[in-house]
Every structure is written in structure tokens, then in C-alpha cells.
C-alpha atoms as an extended CHARMM CRD file, in Angstrom:
* protein
*
       109  EXT
         1         1  MET       CA            -75.4640000000        5.0190000000       70.1810000000  PROA      1               0.0000000000
         2         2  ALA       CA            -74.8530000000        8.7400000000       70.7620000000  PROA      2               0.0000000000
         3         3  GLU       CA            -72.1520000000        8.6860000000       68.0540000000  PROA      3               0.0000000000
         4         4  ARG       CA            -74.5230000000        7.4510000000       65.3240000000  PROA      4               0.0000000000
         5         5  THR       CA            -75.6520000000        9.8330000000       62.6140000000  PROA      5               0.0000000000
         6         6  ARG       CA            -79.0720000000        8.1220000000       62.6600000000  PROA      6               0.0000000000
         7         7  PRO       CA            -79.9110000000        7.4750000000       66.3240000000  PROA      7               0.0000000000
         8         8  ILE       CA            -83.6470000000        6.7850000000       65.8430000000  PROA      8               0.0000000000
         9         9  ARG       CA            -84.5400000000        3.1730000000       65.1400000000  PROA      9               0.0000000000
        10        10  ILE       CA            -87.6380000000        2.1940000000       63.0940000000  PROA      10              0.0000000000
        11        11  GLU       CA            -88.6580000000       -1.4560000000       62.8800000000  PROA      11              0.0000000000
        12        12  PHE       CA            -91.3600000000       -3.3110000000       60.9680000000  PROA      12              0.0000000000
        13        13  CYS       CA            -92.2270000000       -6.9340000000       60.3350000000  PROA      13              0.0000000000
        14        14  VAL       CA            -92.5810000000       -8.6960000000       57.0000000000  PROA      14              0.0000000000
        15        15  THR       CA            -93.5370000000      -12.1750000000       55.8530000000  PROA      15              0.0000000000
        16        16  GLU       CA            -90.9900000000      -14.4880000000       54.2740000000  PROA      16              0.0000000000
        17        17  GLN       CA            -92.5070000000      -13.7770000000       50.8560000000  PROA      17              0.0000000000
        18        18  GLU       CA            -92.2330000000      -10.0000000000       51.3960000000  PROA      18              0.0000000000
        19        19  ARG       CA            -88.6210000000      -10.3900000000       52.5210000000  PROA      19              0.0000000000
        20        20  GLN       CA            -87.8590000000      -12.3440000000       49.3420000000  PROA      20              0.0000000000
        21        21  LEU       CA            -89.5070000000       -9.6170000000       47.2270000000  PROA      21              0.0000000000
        22        22  ILE       CA            -87.4220000000       -6.9460000000       48.9580000000  PROA      22              0.0000000000
        23        23  GLN       CA            -84.2360000000       -8.9480000000       48.4450000000  PROA      23              0.0000000000
        24        24  ASN       CA            -85.0820000000       -9.5420000000       44.7740000000  PROA      24              0.0000000000
        25        25  LYS       CA            -85.6030000000       -5.8310000000       44.2050000000  PROA      25              0.0000000000
        26        26  MET       CA            -82.3360000000       -5.0880000000       45.9850000000  PROA      26              0.0000000000
        27        27  ALA       CA            -80.5710000000       -7.6080000000       43.7370000000  PROA      27              0.0000000000
        28        28  GLN       CA            -82.0840000000       -5.9640000000       40.6280000000  PROA      28              0.0000000000
        29        29  LEU       CA            -80.7390000000       -2.6440000000       41.8280000000  PROA      29              0.0000000000
        30        30  GLY       CA            -77.3630000000       -4.1500000000       42.6790000000  PROA      30              0.0000000000
        31        31  THR       CA            -77.3260000000       -3.1350000000       46.3410000000  PROA      31              0.0000000000
        32        32  LYS       CA            -76.6570000000       -5.2820000000       49.3930000000  PROA      32              0.0000000000
        33        33  ASN       CA            -77.2880000000       -2.6590000000       52.0650000000  PROA      33              0.0000000000
        34        34  MET       CA            -80.8650000000       -3.2750000000       53.1680000000  PROA      34              0.0000000000
        35        35  GLY       CA            -80.9320000000       -0.3100000000       55.5450000000  PROA      35              0.0000000000
        36        36  ALA       CA            -79.9480000000        2.1300000000       52.8210000000  PROA      36              0.0000000000
        37        37  TYR       CA            -82.3920000000        0.5390000000       50.3710000000  PROA      37              0.0000000000
        38        38  LEU       CA            -85.3430000000        0.6440000000       52.7900000000  PROA      38              0.0000000000
        39        39  ARG       CA            -84.5150000000        4.1990000000       53.9060000000  PROA      39              0.0000000000
        40        40  LYS       CA            -84.3970000000        5.4020000000       50.2800000000  PROA      40              0.0000000000
        41        41  MET       CA            -87.6570000000        3.6400000000       49.4370000000  PROA      41              0.0000000000
        42        42  ALA       CA            -89.3910000000        5.0360000000       52.5410000000  PROA      42              0.0000000000
        43        43  ILE       CA            -88.2720000000        8.5920000000       51.8220000000  PROA      43              0.0000000000
        44        44  ASP       CA            -88.5160000000        8.7960000000       48.0170000000  PROA      44              0.0000000000
        45        45  GLY       CA            -90.8930000000        5.9540000000       47.2280000000  PROA      45              0.0000000000
        46        46  TYR       CA            -88.9060000000        4.7880000000       44.2200000000  PROA      46              0.0000000000
        47        47  ILE       CA            -85.3580000000        4.2490000000       43.0050000000  PROA      47              0.0000000000
        48        48  ILE       CA            -84.2620000000        4.6370000000       39.4040000000  PROA      48              0.0000000000
        49        49  LYS       CA            -81.2660000000        2.6490000000       38.2680000000  PROA      49              0.0000000000
        50        50  VAL       CA            -79.7620000000        3.9000000000       35.0290000000  PROA      50              0.0000000000
        51        51  ASP       CA            -78.1290000000        1.3740000000       32.7190000000  PROA      51              0.0000000000
        52        52  TYR       CA            -74.8810000000        2.8200000000       31.3920000000  PROA      52              0.0000000000
        53        53  THR       CA            -73.9280000000       -0.2120000000       29.2620000000  PROA      53              0.0000000000
        54        54  GLN       CA            -74.2760000000        1.6110000000       25.9380000000  PROA      54              0.0000000000
        55        55  GLN       CA            -72.4500000000        4.6900000000       27.2050000000  PROA      55              0.0000000000
        56        56  LYS       CA            -69.5630000000        2.4980000000       28.4020000000  PROA      56              0.0000000000
        57        57  LYS       CA            -69.3560000000        0.8030000000       25.0020000000  PROA      57              0.0000000000
        58        58  LEU       CA            -69.3660000000        4.1970000000       23.3100000000  PROA      58              0.0000000000
        59        59  ALA       CA            -66.6650000000        5.5340000000       25.6410000000  PROA      59              0.0000000000
        60        60  ALA       CA            -64.5080000000        2.4740000000       24.9240000000  PROA      60              0.0000000000
        61        61  ALA       CA            -64.9470000000        2.9580000000       21.1640000000  PROA      61              0.0000000000
        62        62  VAL       CA            -64.0280000000        6.6340000000       21.4060000000  PROA      62              0.0000000000
        63        63  SER       CA            -60.9970000000        5.7080000000       23.4980000000  PROA      63              0.0000000000
        64        64  ARG       CA            -59.8400000000        3.2150000000       20.8450000000  PROA      64              0.0000000000
        65        65  VAL       CA            -60.2120000000        5.8200000000       18.1060000000  PROA      65              0.0000000000
        66        66  ALA       CA            -58.2960000000        8.3860000000       20.1530000000  PROA      66              0.0000000000
        67        67  SER       CA            -55.5280000000        5.8590000000       20.7180000000  PROA      67              0.0000000000
        68        68  ASN       CA            -55.3860000000        5.0500000000       17.0090000000  PROA      68              0.0000000000
        69        69  ILE       CA            -55.2570000000        8.7380000000       16.0940000000  PROA      69              0.0000000000
        70        70  ASN       CA            -52.4260000000        9.2580000000       18.5540000000  PROA      70              0.0000000000
        71        71  GLN       CA            -50.4520000000        6.3320000000       17.1190000000  PROA      71              0.0000000000
        72        72  ILE       CA            -51.0050000000        7.5250000000       13.5530000000  PROA      72              0.0000000000
        73        73  CYS       CA            -49.9020000000       11.0620000000       14.4660000000  PROA      73              0.0000000000
        74        74  ARG       CA            -46.7100000000        9.6620000000       15.9750000000  PROA      74              0.0000000000
        75        75  LEU       CA            -46.1250000000        7.6180000000       12.8260000000  PROA      75              0.0000000000
        76        76  ILE       CA            -46.7040000000       10.6410000000       10.5760000000  PROA      76              0.0000000000
        77        77  ASN       CA            -44.3530000000       12.7760000000       12.6820000000  PROA      77              0.0000000000
        78        78  SER       CA            -41.6120000000       10.1570000000       12.5970000000  PROA      78              0.0000000000
        79        79  THR       CA            -41.9140000000        9.0800000000        8.9290000000  PROA      79              0.0000000000
        80        80  GLY       CA            -43.5280000000       12.1040000000        7.3420000000  PROA      80              0.0000000000
        81        81  SER       CA            -46.0840000000        9.9890000000        5.4380000000  PROA      81              0.0000000000
        82        82  LEU       CA            -49.6350000000        8.6920000000        5.9360000000  PROA      82              0.0000000000
        83        83  TYR       CA            -50.6840000000        5.1630000000        4.9830000000  PROA      83              0.0000000000
        84        84  ALA       CA            -54.0200000000        4.2030000000        3.4290000000  PROA      84              0.0000000000
        85        85  GLU       CA            -54.5710000000        1.3300000000        5.8780000000  PROA      85              0.0000000000
        86        86  ASP       CA            -54.2890000000        3.7800000000        8.7900000000  PROA      86              0.0000000000
        87        87  VAL       CA            -57.0060000000        5.9510000000        7.2800000000  PROA      87              0.0000000000
        88        88  ALA       CA            -59.1410000000        2.8530000000        6.6340000000  PROA      88              0.0000000000
        89        89  GLU       CA            -58.7930000000        1.7810000000       10.2680000000  PROA      89              0.0000000000
        90        90  LEU       CA            -59.8540000000        5.2220000000       11.4650000000  PROA      90              0.0000000000
        91        91  LYS       CA            -62.9030000000        5.1260000000        9.1980000000  PROA      91              0.0000000000
        92        92  GLU       CA            -63.7850000000        1.6690000000       10.5240000000  PROA      92              0.0000000000
        93        93  ARG       CA            -63.5920000000        2.8790000000       14.1390000000  PROA      93              0.0000000000
        94        94  GLN       CA            -65.6480000000        5.9640000000       13.2790000000  PROA      94              0.0000000000
        95        95  ALA       CA            -68.3230000000        3.7100000000       11.7520000000  PROA      95              0.0000000000
        96        96  GLU       CA            -68.3250000000        1.6740000000       14.9780000000  PROA      96              0.0000000000
        97        97  ILE       CA            -68.9390000000        4.8240000000       17.0200000000  PROA      97              0.0000000000
        98        98  TRP       CA            -71.7720000000        5.9500000000       14.7240000000  PROA      98              0.0000000000
        99        99  SER       CA            -73.3240000000        2.5000000000       14.9600000000  PROA      99              0.0000000000
       100       100  LEU       CA            -73.2640000000        2.6000000000       18.7590000000  PROA      100             0.0000000000
       101       101  LEU       CA            -74.7380000000        6.1080000000       18.7650000000  PROA      101             0.0000000000
       102       102  LYS       CA            -77.5720000000        5.1100000000       16.4400000000  PROA      102             0.0000000000
       103       103  GLU       CA            -78.2950000000        1.9940000000       18.5270000000  PROA      103             0.0000000000
       104       104  THR       CA            -78.4430000000        4.0890000000       21.7020000000  PROA      104             0.0000000000
       105       105  GLN       CA            -80.7970000000        6.6050000000       20.0740000000  PROA      105             0.0000000000
       106       106  ARG       CA            -83.1210000000        3.8410000000       18.8520000000  PROA      106             0.0000000000
       107       107  LYS       CA            -83.3670000000        2.3970000000       22.3590000000  PROA      107             0.0000000000
       108       108  GLU       CA            -84.0950000000        5.8000000000       23.8950000000  PROA      108             0.0000000000
       109       109  LEU       CA            -86.8590000000        6.6250000000       21.4160000000  PROA      109             0.0000000000
């Protein structure tokens, strides 16, 4: 036990219902490490889990647009011309990004 970074042990008892509540809150947070969860709750009193779903969707949309731009640039460099459907696709992807941004802003306000 001398090698542990946390050598002091703290124990407490709970009812079955309290244990279920703790486990449900851990599941909501997405953690399985009860020691870390209880330590964080005892020290800080609360845990904030940020939902990055919208940011991930936005990042994916931006990535698709960047990929399309790269492909169109390669096409322009090899053929020397730009096609209307390429521009239309870029505008469609840009509209998708704006839509995701507006949706994220509405949820935050």
C-alpha cells in the first residue's frame, strides 16, 4: 500500500436505493469508475458533462466541405475549368454548416 498515490482509505455505507441512485448518475455521466466518481463528487460537489454532439456534427460537415474543396481544386488544376455542379455542391454543404450553426445557437440561447 506504500506505492499507492492515495494511501488513505475512506469508507461509508449506503442503502440499496442509494447505491442504485449513484450508479444511475454514473451511467448518465458515462463513467464506470466509482472511486473516481465519488472522489470528484466529494471534492467538488458536482460534475458537469458537456454534450459535444452538435460540435461533432459541425466538425464533420466542415470536414466534408474541406474535402470537396480539395477535390474541386484538384479538378480545376488538372482540367483548367470549373463546373456548375461543383459550385452547387459547395453551396449545399455551406448551407448545411449554417443550419447546424443556427441550430446550435438556438439550443444555447
